[in-house]
GROMACS .gro file of C-alpha atoms in nm:
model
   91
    1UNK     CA    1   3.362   3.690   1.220
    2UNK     CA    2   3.213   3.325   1.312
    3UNK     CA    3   3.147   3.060   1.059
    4UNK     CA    4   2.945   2.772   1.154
    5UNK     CA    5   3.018   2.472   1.050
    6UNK     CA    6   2.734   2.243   0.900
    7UNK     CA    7   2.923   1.917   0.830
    8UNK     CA    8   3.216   1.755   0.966
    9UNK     CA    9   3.389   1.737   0.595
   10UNK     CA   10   3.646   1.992   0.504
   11UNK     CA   11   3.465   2.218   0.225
   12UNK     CA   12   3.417   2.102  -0.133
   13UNK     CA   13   3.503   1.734   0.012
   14UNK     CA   14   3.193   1.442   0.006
   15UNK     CA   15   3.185   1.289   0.296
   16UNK     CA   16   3.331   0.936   0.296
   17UNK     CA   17   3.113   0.655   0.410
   18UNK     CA   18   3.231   0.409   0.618
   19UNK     CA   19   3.257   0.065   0.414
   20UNK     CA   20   2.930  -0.150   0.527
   21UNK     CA   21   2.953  -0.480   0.723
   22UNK     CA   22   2.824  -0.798   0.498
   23UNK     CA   23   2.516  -0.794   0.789
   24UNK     CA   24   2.467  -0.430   0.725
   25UNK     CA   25   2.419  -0.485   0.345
   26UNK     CA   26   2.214  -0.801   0.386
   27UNK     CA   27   1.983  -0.591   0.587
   28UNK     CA   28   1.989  -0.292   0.389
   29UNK     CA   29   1.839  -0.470   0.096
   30UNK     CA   30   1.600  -0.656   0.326
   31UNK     CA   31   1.491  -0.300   0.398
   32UNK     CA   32   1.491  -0.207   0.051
   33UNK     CA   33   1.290  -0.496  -0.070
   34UNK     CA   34   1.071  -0.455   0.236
   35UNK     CA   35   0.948  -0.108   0.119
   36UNK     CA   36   0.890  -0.256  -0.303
   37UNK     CA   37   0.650  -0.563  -0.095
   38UNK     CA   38   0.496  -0.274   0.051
   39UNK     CA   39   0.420  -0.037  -0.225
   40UNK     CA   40   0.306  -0.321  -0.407
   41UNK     CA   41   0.052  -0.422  -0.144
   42UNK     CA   42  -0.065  -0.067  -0.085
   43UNK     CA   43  -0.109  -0.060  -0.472
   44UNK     CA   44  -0.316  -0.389  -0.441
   45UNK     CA   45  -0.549  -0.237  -0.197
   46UNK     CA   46  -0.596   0.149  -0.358
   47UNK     CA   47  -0.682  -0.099  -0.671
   48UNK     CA   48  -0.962  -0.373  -0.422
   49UNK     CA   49  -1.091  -0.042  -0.273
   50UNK     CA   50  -1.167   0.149  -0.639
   51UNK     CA   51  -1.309  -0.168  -0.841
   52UNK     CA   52  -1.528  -0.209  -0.511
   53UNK     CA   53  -1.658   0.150  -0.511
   54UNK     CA   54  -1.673   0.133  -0.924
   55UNK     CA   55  -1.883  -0.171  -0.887
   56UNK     CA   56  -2.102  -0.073  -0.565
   57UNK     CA   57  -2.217   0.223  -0.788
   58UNK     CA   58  -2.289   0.100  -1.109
   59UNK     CA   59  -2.530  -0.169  -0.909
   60UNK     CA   60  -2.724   0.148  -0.844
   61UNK     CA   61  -2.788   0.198  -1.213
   62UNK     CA   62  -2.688  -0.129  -1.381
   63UNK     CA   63  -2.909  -0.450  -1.365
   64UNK     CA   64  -2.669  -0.620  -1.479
   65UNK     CA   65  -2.402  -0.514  -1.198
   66UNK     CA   66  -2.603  -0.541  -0.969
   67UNK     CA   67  -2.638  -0.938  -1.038
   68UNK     CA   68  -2.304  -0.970  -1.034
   69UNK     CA   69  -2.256  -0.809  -0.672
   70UNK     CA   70  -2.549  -1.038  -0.543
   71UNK     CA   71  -2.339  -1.317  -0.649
   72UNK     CA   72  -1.988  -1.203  -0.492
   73UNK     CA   73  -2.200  -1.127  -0.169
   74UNK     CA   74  -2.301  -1.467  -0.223
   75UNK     CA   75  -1.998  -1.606  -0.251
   76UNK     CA   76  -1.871  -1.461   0.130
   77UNK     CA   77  -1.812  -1.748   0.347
   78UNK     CA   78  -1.691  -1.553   0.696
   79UNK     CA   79  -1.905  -1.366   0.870
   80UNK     CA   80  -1.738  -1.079   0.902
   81UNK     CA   81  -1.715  -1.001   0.549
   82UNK     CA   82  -2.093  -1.066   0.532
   83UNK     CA   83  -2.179  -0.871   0.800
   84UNK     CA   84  -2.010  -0.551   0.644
   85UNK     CA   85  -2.289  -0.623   0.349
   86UNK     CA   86  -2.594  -0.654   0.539
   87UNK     CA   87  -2.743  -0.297   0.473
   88UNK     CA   88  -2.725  -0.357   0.102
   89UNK     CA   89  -3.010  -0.432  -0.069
   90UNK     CA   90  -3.019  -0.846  -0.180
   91UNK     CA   91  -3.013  -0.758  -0.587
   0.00000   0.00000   0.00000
């Protein structure tokens, strides 16, 4: 009969990790506070991208809303950001 081993460690023993370097912690938790930054700017964006879609909408239907989108197109200074506006219509 062959068994096949699947992990170095005798069975029913954990593993033991090695003891990390100082460096190898320091950049561990740069990692792990790397990946928070990021899931809090990807939540940042989802949240831009919504109220933008919310607000583009209601415009349709809203006097009111659509006002207040004429005056944050107004309020684009590069021309970039006004360019990606252009096919709106002005109220």
């Amino acid at each position: 009969m062959v068994r096949i081993i699947t992990q170095n460690a005798p069975a029913g023993k954990p593993a033991r990790k090695r003891p990390q370097t100082k460096a190898q912690a320091a950049a561990a938790e740069a990692q792990k506070e790397a990946r928070a930054a990021e899931a809090v700017r990807k939540l940042d964006t989802r949240r831009k991208v919504v109220i933008g879609a919310a607000l583009l909408e209601l415009a349709k239907r809203d006097p009111d809303a659509a006002h207040v989108l004429a005056c944050v197109k107004g309020s684009l200074t590069r021309p970039a950001d006004r360019k990606l506006f252009e096919d709106l219509a002005n109220g």
